[in-house]
mmCIF file of C-alpha atoms in Angstrom:
data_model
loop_
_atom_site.group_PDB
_atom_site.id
_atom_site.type_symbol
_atom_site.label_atom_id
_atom_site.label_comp_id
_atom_site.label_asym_id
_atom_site.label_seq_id
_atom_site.Cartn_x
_atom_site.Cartn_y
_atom_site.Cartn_z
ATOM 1 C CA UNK Z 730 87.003 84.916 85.479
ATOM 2 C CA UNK Z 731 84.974 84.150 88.162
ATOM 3 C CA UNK Z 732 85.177 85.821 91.527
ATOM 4 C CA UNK Z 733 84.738 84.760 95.093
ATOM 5 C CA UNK Z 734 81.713 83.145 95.953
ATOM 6 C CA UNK Z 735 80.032 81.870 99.188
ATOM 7 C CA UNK Z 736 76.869 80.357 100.156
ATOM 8 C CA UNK Z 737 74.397 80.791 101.559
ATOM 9 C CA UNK Z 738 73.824 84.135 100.560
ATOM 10 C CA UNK Z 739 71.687 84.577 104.401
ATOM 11 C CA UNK Z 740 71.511 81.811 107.101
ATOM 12 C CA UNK Z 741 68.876 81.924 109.620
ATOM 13 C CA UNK Z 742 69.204 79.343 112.368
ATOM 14 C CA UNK Z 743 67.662 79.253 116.073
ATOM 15 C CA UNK Z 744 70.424 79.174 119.035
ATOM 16 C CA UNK Z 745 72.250 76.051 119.536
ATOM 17 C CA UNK Z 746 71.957 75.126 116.280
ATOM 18 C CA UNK Z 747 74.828 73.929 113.846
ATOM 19 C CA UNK Z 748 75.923 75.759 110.669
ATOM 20 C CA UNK Z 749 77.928 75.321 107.995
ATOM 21 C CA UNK Z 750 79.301 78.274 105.438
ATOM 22 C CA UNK Z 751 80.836 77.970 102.306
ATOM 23 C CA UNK Z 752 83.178 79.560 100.482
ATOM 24 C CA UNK Z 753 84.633 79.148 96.694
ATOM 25 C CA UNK Z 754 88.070 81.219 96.011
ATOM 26 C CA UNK Z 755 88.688 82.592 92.810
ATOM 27 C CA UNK Z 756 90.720 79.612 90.435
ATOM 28 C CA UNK Z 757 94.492 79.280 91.576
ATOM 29 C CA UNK Z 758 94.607 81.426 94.697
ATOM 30 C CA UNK Z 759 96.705 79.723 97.712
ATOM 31 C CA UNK Z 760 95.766 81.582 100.299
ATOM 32 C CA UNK Z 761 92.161 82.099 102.101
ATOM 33 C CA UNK Z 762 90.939 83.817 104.986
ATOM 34 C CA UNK Z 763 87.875 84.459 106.980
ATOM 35 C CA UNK Z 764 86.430 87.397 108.437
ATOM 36 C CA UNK Z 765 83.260 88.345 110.339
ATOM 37 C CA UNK Z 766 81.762 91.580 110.364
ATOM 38 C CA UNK Z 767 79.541 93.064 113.137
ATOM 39 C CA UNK Z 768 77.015 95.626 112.276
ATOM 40 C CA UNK Z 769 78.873 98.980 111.575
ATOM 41 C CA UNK Z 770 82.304 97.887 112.087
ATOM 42 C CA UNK Z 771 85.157 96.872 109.752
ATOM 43 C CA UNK Z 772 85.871 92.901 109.427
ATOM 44 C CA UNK Z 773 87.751 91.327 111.963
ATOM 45 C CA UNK Z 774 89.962 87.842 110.918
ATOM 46 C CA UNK Z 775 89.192 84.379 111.736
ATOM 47 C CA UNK Z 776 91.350 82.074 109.650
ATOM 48 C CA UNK Z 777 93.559 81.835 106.806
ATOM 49 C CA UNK Z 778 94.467 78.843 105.345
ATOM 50 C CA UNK Z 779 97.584 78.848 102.820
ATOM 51 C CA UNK Z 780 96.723 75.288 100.880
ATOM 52 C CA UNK Z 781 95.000 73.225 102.681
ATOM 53 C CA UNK Z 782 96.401 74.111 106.469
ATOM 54 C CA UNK Z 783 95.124 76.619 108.255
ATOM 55 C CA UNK Z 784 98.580 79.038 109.058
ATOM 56 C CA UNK Z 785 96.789 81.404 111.300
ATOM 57 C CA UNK Z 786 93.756 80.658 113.639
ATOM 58 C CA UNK Z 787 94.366 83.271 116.037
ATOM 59 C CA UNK Z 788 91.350 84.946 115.031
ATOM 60 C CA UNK Z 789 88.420 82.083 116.139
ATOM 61 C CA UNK Z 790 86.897 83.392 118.918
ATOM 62 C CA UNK Z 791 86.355 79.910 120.413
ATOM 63 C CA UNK Z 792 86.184 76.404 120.095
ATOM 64 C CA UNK Z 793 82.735 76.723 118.802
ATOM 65 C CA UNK Z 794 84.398 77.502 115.354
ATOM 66 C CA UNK Z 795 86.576 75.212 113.029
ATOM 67 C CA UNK Z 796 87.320 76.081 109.619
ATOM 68 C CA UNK Z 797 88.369 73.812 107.058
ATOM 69 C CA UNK Z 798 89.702 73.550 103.787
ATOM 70 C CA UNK Z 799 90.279 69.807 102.778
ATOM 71 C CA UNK Z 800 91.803 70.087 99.249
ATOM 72 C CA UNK Z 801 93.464 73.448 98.971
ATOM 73 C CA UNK Z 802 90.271 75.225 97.546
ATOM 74 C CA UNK Z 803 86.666 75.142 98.837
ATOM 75 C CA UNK Z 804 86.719 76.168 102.640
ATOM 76 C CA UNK Z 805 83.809 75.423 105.530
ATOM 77 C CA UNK Z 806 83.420 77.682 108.221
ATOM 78 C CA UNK Z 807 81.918 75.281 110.735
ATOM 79 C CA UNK Z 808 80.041 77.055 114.277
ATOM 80 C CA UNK Z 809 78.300 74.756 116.761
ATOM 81 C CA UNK Z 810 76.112 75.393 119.485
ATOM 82 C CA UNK Z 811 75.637 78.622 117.274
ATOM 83 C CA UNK Z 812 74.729 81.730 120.142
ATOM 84 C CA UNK Z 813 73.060 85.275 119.278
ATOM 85 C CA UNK Z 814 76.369 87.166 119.458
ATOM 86 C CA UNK Z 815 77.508 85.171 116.361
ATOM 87 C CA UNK Z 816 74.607 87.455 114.601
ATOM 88 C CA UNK Z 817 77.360 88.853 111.517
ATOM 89 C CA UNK Z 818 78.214 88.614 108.174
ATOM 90 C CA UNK Z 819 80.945 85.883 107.155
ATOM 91 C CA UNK Z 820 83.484 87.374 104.666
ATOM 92 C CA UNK Z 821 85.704 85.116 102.674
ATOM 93 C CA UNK Z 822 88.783 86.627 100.998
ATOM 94 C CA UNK Z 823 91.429 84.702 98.678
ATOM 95 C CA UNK Z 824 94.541 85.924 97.260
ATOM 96 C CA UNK Z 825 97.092 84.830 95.012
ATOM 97 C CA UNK Z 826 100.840 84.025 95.764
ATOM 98 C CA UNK Z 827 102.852 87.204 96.945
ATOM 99 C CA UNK Z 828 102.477 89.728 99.566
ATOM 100 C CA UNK Z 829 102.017 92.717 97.618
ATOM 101 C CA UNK Z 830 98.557 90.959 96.125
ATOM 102 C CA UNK Z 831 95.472 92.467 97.857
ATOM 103 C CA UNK Z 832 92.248 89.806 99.090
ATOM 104 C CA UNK Z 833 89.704 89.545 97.012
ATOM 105 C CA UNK Z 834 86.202 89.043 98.732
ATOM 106 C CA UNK Z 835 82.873 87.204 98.404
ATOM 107 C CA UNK Z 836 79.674 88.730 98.966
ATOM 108 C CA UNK Z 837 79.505 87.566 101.985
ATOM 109 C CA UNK Z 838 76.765 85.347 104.247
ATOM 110 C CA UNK Z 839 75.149 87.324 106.817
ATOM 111 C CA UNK Z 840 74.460 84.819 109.353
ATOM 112 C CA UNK Z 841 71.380 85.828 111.944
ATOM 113 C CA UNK Z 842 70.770 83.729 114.800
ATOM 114 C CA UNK Z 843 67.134 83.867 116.887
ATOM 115 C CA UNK C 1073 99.059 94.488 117.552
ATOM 116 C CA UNK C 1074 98.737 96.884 114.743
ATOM 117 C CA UNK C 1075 95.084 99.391 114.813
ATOM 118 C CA UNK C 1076 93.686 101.089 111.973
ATOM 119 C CA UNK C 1077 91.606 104.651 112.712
ATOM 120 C CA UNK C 1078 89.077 106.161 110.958
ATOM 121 C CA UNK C 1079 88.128 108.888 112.098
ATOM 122 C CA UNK C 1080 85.228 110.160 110.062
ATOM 123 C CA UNK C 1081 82.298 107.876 110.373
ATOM 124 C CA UNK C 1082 80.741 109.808 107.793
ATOM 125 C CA UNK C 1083 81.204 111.627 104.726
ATOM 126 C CA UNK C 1084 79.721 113.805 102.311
ATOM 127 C CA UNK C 1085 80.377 115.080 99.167
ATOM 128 C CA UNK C 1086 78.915 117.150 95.839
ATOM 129 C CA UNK C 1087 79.101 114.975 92.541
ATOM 130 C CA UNK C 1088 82.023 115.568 90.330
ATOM 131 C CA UNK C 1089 83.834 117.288 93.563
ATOM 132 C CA UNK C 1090 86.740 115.862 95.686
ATOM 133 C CA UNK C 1091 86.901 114.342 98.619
ATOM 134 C CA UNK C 1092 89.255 113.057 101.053
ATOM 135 C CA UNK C 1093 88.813 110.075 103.739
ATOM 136 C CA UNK C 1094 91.049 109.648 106.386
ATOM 137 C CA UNK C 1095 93.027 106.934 107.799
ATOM 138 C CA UNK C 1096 95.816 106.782 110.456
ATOM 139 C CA UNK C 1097 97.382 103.306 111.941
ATOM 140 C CA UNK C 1098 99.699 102.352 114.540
ATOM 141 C CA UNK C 1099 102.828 99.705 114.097
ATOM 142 C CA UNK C 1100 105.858 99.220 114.740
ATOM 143 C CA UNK C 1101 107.247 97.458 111.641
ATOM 144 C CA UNK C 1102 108.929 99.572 108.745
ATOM 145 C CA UNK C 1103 107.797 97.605 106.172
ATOM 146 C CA UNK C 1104 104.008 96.663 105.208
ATOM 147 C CA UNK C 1105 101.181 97.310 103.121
ATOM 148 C CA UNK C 1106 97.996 99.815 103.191
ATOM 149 C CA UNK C 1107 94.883 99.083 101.318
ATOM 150 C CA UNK C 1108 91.262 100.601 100.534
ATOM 151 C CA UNK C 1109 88.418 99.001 99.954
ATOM 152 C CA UNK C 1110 85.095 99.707 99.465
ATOM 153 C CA UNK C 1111 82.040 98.548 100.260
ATOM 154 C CA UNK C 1112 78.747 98.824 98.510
ATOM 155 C CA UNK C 1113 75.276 97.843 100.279
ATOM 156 C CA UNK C 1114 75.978 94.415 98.218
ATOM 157 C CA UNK C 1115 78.421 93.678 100.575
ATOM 158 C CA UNK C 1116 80.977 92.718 98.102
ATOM 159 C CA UNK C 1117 84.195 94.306 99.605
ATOM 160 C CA UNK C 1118 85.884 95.818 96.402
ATOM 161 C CA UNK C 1119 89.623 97.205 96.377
ATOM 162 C CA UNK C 1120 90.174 100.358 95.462
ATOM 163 C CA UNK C 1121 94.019 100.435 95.847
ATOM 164 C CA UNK C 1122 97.595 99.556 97.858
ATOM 165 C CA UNK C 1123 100.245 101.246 98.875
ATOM 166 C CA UNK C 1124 103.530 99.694 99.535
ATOM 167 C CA UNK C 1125 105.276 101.256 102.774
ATOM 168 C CA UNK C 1126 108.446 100.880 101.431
ATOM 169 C CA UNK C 1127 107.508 103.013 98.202
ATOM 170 C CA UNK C 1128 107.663 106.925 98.779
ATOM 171 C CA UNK C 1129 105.717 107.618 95.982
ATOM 172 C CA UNK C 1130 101.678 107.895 96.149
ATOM 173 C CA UNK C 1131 100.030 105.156 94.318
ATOM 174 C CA UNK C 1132 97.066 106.575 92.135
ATOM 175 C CA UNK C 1133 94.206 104.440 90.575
ATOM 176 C CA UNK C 1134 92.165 106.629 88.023
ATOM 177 C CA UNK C 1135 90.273 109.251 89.824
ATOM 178 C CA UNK C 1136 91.724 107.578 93.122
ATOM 179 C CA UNK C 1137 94.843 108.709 94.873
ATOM 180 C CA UNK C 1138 96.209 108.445 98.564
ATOM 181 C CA UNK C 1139 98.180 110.518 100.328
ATOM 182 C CA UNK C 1140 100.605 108.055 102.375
ATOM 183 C CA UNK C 1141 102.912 110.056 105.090
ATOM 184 C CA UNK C 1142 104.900 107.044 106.653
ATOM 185 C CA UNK C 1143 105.999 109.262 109.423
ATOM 186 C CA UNK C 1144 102.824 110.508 110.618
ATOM 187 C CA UNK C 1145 101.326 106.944 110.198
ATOM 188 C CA UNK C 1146 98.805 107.892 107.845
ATOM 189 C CA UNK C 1147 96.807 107.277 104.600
ATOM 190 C CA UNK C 1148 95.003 108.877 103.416
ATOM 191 C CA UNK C 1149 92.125 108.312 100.248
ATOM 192 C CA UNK C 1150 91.206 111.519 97.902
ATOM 193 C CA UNK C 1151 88.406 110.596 95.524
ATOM 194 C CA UNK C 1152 88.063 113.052 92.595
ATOM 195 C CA UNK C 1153 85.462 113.997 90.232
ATOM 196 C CA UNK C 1154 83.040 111.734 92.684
ATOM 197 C CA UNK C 1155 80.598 109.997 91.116
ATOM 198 C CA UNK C 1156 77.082 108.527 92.262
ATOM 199 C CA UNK C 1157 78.488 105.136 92.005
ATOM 200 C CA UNK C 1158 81.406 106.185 94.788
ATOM 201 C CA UNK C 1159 79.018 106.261 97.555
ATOM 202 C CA UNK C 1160 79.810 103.241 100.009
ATOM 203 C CA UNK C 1161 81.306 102.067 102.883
ATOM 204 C CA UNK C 1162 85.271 102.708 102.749
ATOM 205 C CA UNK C 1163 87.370 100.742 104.607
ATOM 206 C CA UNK C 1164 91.888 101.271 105.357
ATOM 207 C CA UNK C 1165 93.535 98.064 105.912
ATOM 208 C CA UNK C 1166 96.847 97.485 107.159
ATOM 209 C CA UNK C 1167 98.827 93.942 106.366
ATOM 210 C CA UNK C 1168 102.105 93.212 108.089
ATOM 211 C CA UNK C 1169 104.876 91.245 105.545
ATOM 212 C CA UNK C 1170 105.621 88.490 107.606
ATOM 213 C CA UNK C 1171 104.931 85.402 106.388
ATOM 214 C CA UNK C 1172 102.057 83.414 107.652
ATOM 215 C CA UNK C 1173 100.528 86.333 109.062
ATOM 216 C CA UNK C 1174 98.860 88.046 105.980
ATOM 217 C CA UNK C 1175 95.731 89.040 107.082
ATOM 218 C CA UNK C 1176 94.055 92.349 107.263
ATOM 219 C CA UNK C 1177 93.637 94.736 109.836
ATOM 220 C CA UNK C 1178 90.996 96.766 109.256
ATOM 221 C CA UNK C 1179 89.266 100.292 110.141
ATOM 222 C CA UNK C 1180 85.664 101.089 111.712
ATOM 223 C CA UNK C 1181 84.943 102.527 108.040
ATOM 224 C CA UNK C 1182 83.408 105.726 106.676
ATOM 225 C CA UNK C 1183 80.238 105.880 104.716
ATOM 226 C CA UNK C 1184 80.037 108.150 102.010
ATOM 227 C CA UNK C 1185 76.949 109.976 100.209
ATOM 228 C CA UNK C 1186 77.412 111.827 96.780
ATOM 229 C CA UNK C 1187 75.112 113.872 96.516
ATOM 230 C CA UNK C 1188 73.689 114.863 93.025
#
Protein backbone atom coordinates (compact mmCIF):
# COMPACT_ATOMS: atom_id res chain seq x y z
CA UNK A 1 0.00 0.00 0.00
CA UNK A 2 0.80 3.35 -0.06
CA UNK A 3 3.13 5.03 2.38
CA UNK A 4 3.33 8.37 4.06
CA UNK A 5 3.25 11.24 1.99
CA UNK A 6 3.62 15.05 2.47
CA UNK A 7 3.71 18.03 0.38
CA UNK A 8 5.39 20.13 -0.64
CA UNK A 9 8.30 18.20 -1.24
CA UNK A 10 10.53 21.94 -0.51
CA UNK A 11 8.88 25.26 0.61
CA UNK A 12 10.64 28.41 0.10
CA UNK A 13 8.98 31.42 1.68
CA UNK A 14 10.49 35.00 2.71
CA UNK A 15 10.21 35.85 6.66
CA UNK A 16 6.90 36.68 7.97
CA UNK A 17 5.29 34.80 5.63
CA UNK A 18 2.51 32.07 6.23
CA UNK A 19 2.86 28.35 5.41
CA UNK A 20 1.00 25.54 5.29
CA UNK A 21 2.41 21.65 5.21
CA UNK A 22 0.72 18.68 4.46
CA UNK A 23 0.76 15.45 5.40
CA UNK A 24 -1.18 12.08 4.18
CA UNK A 25 -0.79 8.93 6.73
CA UNK A 26 -0.68 5.63 5.46
CA UNK A 27 -4.72 4.15 5.19
CA UNK A 28 -6.10 3.25 8.79
CA UNK A 29 -3.38 4.57 11.07
CA UNK A 30 -4.84 6.51 14.32
CA UNK A 31 -2.13 8.10 15.41
CA UNK A 32 0.15 11.03 13.76
CA UNK A 33 2.92 13.04 14.79
CA UNK A 34 5.16 15.78 13.70
CA UNK A 35 8.71 16.30 13.86
CA UNK A 36 11.24 18.90 12.67
CA UNK A 37 14.67 18.25 11.95
CA UNK A 38 17.57 20.78 12.11
CA UNK A 39 20.54 20.29 9.96
CA UNK A 40 22.64 17.36 11.44
CA UNK A 41 20.54 16.49 14.29
CA UNK A 42 17.95 13.77 14.96
CA UNK A 43 14.07 14.91 14.78
CA UNK A 44 12.68 16.54 17.57
CA UNK A 45 8.48 16.18 18.19
CA UNK A 46 5.91 18.69 17.61
CA UNK A 47 2.50 17.07 17.71
CA UNK A 48 0.69 13.94 17.68
CA UNK A 49 -2.70 13.71 17.09
CA UNK A 50 -4.54 10.26 17.99
CA UNK A 51 -7.92 10.81 15.65
CA UNK A 52 -8.62 13.92 15.11
CA UNK A 53 -7.31 15.65 18.63
CA UNK A 54 -4.12 16.52 19.07
CA UNK A 55 -3.03 14.32 22.59
CA UNK A 56 0.35 15.86 22.88
CA UNK A 57 1.44 19.45 21.82
CA UNK A 58 4.20 19.78 24.12
CA UNK A 59 6.52 19.82 21.38
CA UNK A 60 5.36 23.37 19.37
CA UNK A 61 7.85 25.63 20.05
CA UNK A 62 5.37 28.55 20.06
CA UNK A 63 2.23 29.93 19.25
CA UNK A 64 3.43 30.56 15.81
CA UNK A 65 2.56 26.82 15.12
CA UNK A 66 -0.91 24.99 15.09
CA UNK A 67 -1.35 21.70 13.72
CA UNK A 68 -4.45 20.26 12.67
CA UNK A 69 -6.07 17.27 11.69
CA UNK A 70 -9.89 17.87 11.01
CA UNK A 71 -11.17 14.35 10.10
CA UNK A 72 -8.87 11.83 11.69
CA UNK A 73 -6.51 11.60 8.57
CA UNK A 74 -4.90 14.41 6.52
CA UNK A 75 -2.96 16.76 9.02
CA UNK A 76 -1.76 20.71 8.40
CA UNK A 77 1.13 21.92 10.04
CA UNK A 78 0.24 25.60 10.07
CA UNK A 79 3.48 28.40 11.00
CA UNK A 80 2.76 32.13 10.83
CA UNK A 81 4.88 34.98 10.86
CA UNK A 82 7.31 32.16 9.59
CA UNK A 83 11.20 33.39 11.05
CA UNK A 84 14.72 32.03 9.71
CA UNK A 85 15.23 29.67 12.66
CA UNK A 86 12.19 27.67 11.40
CA UNK A 87 14.81 26.81 8.37
CA UNK A 88 14.19 22.52 8.84
CA UNK A 89 12.75 19.70 7.44
CA UNK A 90 9.03 18.77 8.58
CA UNK A 91 8.74 14.98 9.26
CA UNK A 92 5.37 13.37 9.47
CA UNK A 93 5.12 9.92 11.07
CA UNK A 94 1.79 7.70 11.46
CA UNK A 95 1.34 4.54 13.20
CA UNK A 96 -1.19 2.07 13.67
CA UNK A 97 -3.08 1.10 16.95
CA UNK A 98 -0.67 -0.43 19.68
CA UNK A 99 2.43 0.60 21.33
CA UNK A 100 4.72 -1.93 20.19
CA UNK A 101 4.02 -0.53 16.34
CA UNK A 102 6.97 1.65 15.19
CA UNK A 103 6.14 5.36 13.05
CA UNK A 104 6.27 5.20 9.76
CA UNK A 105 7.59 8.47 8.00
CA UNK A 106 7.10 10.70 4.95
CA UNK A 107 9.79 12.06 3.00
CA UNK A 108 9.64 14.90 4.54
CA UNK A 109 9.30 18.94 3.47
CA UNK A 110 12.36 20.80 4.04
CA UNK A 111 11.08 24.13 4.70
CA UNK A 112 13.82 27.17 4.01
CA UNK A 113 12.97 30.52 4.98
CA UNK A 114 15.00 33.85 3.43
CA UNK B 1 12.84 13.63 30.25
CA UNK B 2 14.32 10.65 28.61
CA UNK B 3 17.91 11.44 26.14
CA UNK B 4 19.16 9.28 23.56
CA UNK B 5 23.29 9.32 22.87
CA UNK B 6 25.09 8.62 20.03
CA UNK B 7 28.17 8.75 20.36
CA UNK B 8 29.81 8.13 17.02
CA UNK B 9 28.95 10.84 14.61
CA UNK B 10 30.53 8.85 12.09
CA UNK B 11 31.14 5.54 10.83
CA UNK B 12 32.96 3.53 8.50
CA UNK B 13 32.99 0.30 7.28
CA UNK B 14 34.45 -2.35 4.40
CA UNK B 15 31.55 -3.95 2.24
CA UNK B 16 30.39 -7.33 3.26
CA UNK B 17 32.14 -6.58 6.88
CA UNK B 18 30.38 -5.84 10.24
CA UNK B 19 29.77 -3.07 11.95
CA UNK B 20 28.43 -1.87 15.09
CA UNK B 21 26.68 1.66 15.97
CA UNK B 22 26.20 2.69 19.27
CA UNK B 23 23.45 3.94 21.30
CA UNK B 24 23.01 4.59 25.08
CA UNK B 25 19.76 6.43 26.73
CA UNK B 26 18.77 7.62 29.99
CA UNK B 27 15.14 6.88 31.81
CA UNK B 28 13.77 6.05 34.50
CA UNK B 29 10.84 3.81 33.46
CA UNK B 30 11.30 -0.12 33.30
CA UNK B 31 9.27 -0.60 30.58
CA UNK B 32 9.57 1.00 26.90
CA UNK B 33 10.61 0.58 23.51
CA UNK B 34 14.03 1.13 21.41
CA UNK B 35 14.02 1.62 17.74
CA UNK B 36 16.49 2.19 14.64
CA UNK B 37 15.95 3.89 11.84
CA UNK B 38 17.67 4.89 9.04
CA UNK B 39 17.99 7.53 6.98
CA UNK B 40 18.97 7.76 3.38
CA UNK B 41 19.86 11.25 1.60
CA UNK B 42 15.99 10.87 0.43
CA UNK B 43 15.08 11.72 3.67
CA UNK B 44 12.61 9.01 4.04
CA UNK B 45 13.25 7.82 7.68
CA UNK B 46 13.09 3.92 7.26
CA UNK B 47 12.93 1.41 10.36
CA UNK B 48 15.28 -0.93 10.67
CA UNK B 49 14.04 -2.61 13.92
CA UNK B 50 12.49 -2.52 17.82
CA UNK B 51 13.29 -3.84 20.74
CA UNK B 52 10.88 -4.32 23.50
CA UNK B 53 12.51 -3.47 27.05
CA UNK B 54 10.64 -5.90 28.66
CA UNK B 55 12.00 -8.77 26.25
CA UNK B 56 15.57 -10.13 27.26
CA UNK B 57 16.14 -11.54 24.13
CA UNK B 58 17.92 -9.51 21.11
CA UNK B 59 15.59 -8.84 18.33
CA UNK B 60 17.35 -9.60 14.88
CA UNK B 61 16.08 -8.39 11.41
CA UNK B 62 18.08 -10.22 8.56
CA UNK B 63 21.60 -9.08 8.53
CA UNK B 64 20.48 -6.62 11.44
CA UNK B 65 20.81 -7.38 15.10
CA UNK B 66 21.09 -5.20 18.38
CA UNK B 67 22.69 -5.79 21.28
CA UNK B 68 20.16 -4.40 24.08
CA UNK B 69 21.83 -4.41 27.81
CA UNK B 70 18.85 -2.93 29.90
CA UNK B 71 21.18 -2.39 32.75
CA UNK B 72 23.78 -0.45 31.17
CA UNK B 73 21.05 1.55 29.25
CA UNK B 74 22.18 0.65 25.98
CA UNK B 75 21.48 -0.49 22.36
CA UNK B 76 23.25 -1.17 20.45
CA UNK B 77 22.94 -1.83 16.19
CA UNK B 78 25.48 -4.53 14.49
CA UNK B 79 25.04 -4.49 10.73
CA UNK B 80 26.55 -7.57 9.01
CA UNK B 81 27.70 -8.44 5.67
CA UNK B 82 27.25 -4.40 4.96
CA UNK B 83 26.18 -3.58 1.86
CA UNK B 84 26.49 -0.32 -0.40
CA UNK B 85 22.89 0.27 0.08
CA UNK B 86 23.51 0.42 4.20
CA UNK B 87 25.21 3.65 4.03
CA UNK B 88 22.91 6.40 5.73
CA UNK B 89 22.10 8.31 8.48
CA UNK B 90 21.17 5.93 11.59
CA UNK B 91 19.16 7.12 14.09
CA UNK B 92 18.17 5.18 18.15
CA UNK B 93 14.87 6.17 19.34
CA UNK B 94 13.47 5.69 22.61
CA UNK B 95 9.38 5.66 23.19
CA UNK B 96 7.99 5.61 26.70
CA UNK B 97 4.53 3.19 27.05
CA UNK B 98 2.37 5.56 28.50
CA UNK B 99 -0.45 6.35 26.80
CA UNK B 100 -0.81 9.61 25.05
CA UNK B 101 2.73 10.15 25.11
CA UNK B 102 4.02 7.94 22.17
CA UNK B 103 6.36 9.90 20.53
CA UNK B 104 9.97 9.42 19.78
CA UNK B 105 12.95 10.50 21.35
CA UNK B 106 15.57 10.51 19.21
CA UNK B 107 19.58 10.49 18.88
CA UNK B 108 22.05 13.12 17.13
CA UNK B 109 22.58 10.12 14.53
CA UNK B 110 25.62 8.47 12.93
CA UNK B 111 26.39 8.54 9.28
CA UNK B 112 27.73 5.63 7.79
CA UNK B 113 30.00 5.04 4.53
CA UNK B 114 30.54 1.44 3.06
CA UNK B 115 33.13 1.50 1.38
CA UNK B 116 33.58 -0.82 -1.72
Amino acid sequence: GAGVSQTPSNKVTEKGKYVELRCDPISGHTALYWYRQSLGQGPEFLIYFQGTGAADDSGLPNDRFFAVRPEGSVSTLKIQRTERGDSAVYLCASSPPGLQSGQFFGPGTRLTVL
Amino acid sequence: AQTVTQSQPEMSVQEAETVTLSCTYDTSESDYYLFWYKQPPSRQMILVIRQEAYKQQNATENRFSVNFQKAAKSFSLKISDSQLGDAAMYFCAYRTPQTGANNLFFGTGTRLTVIP
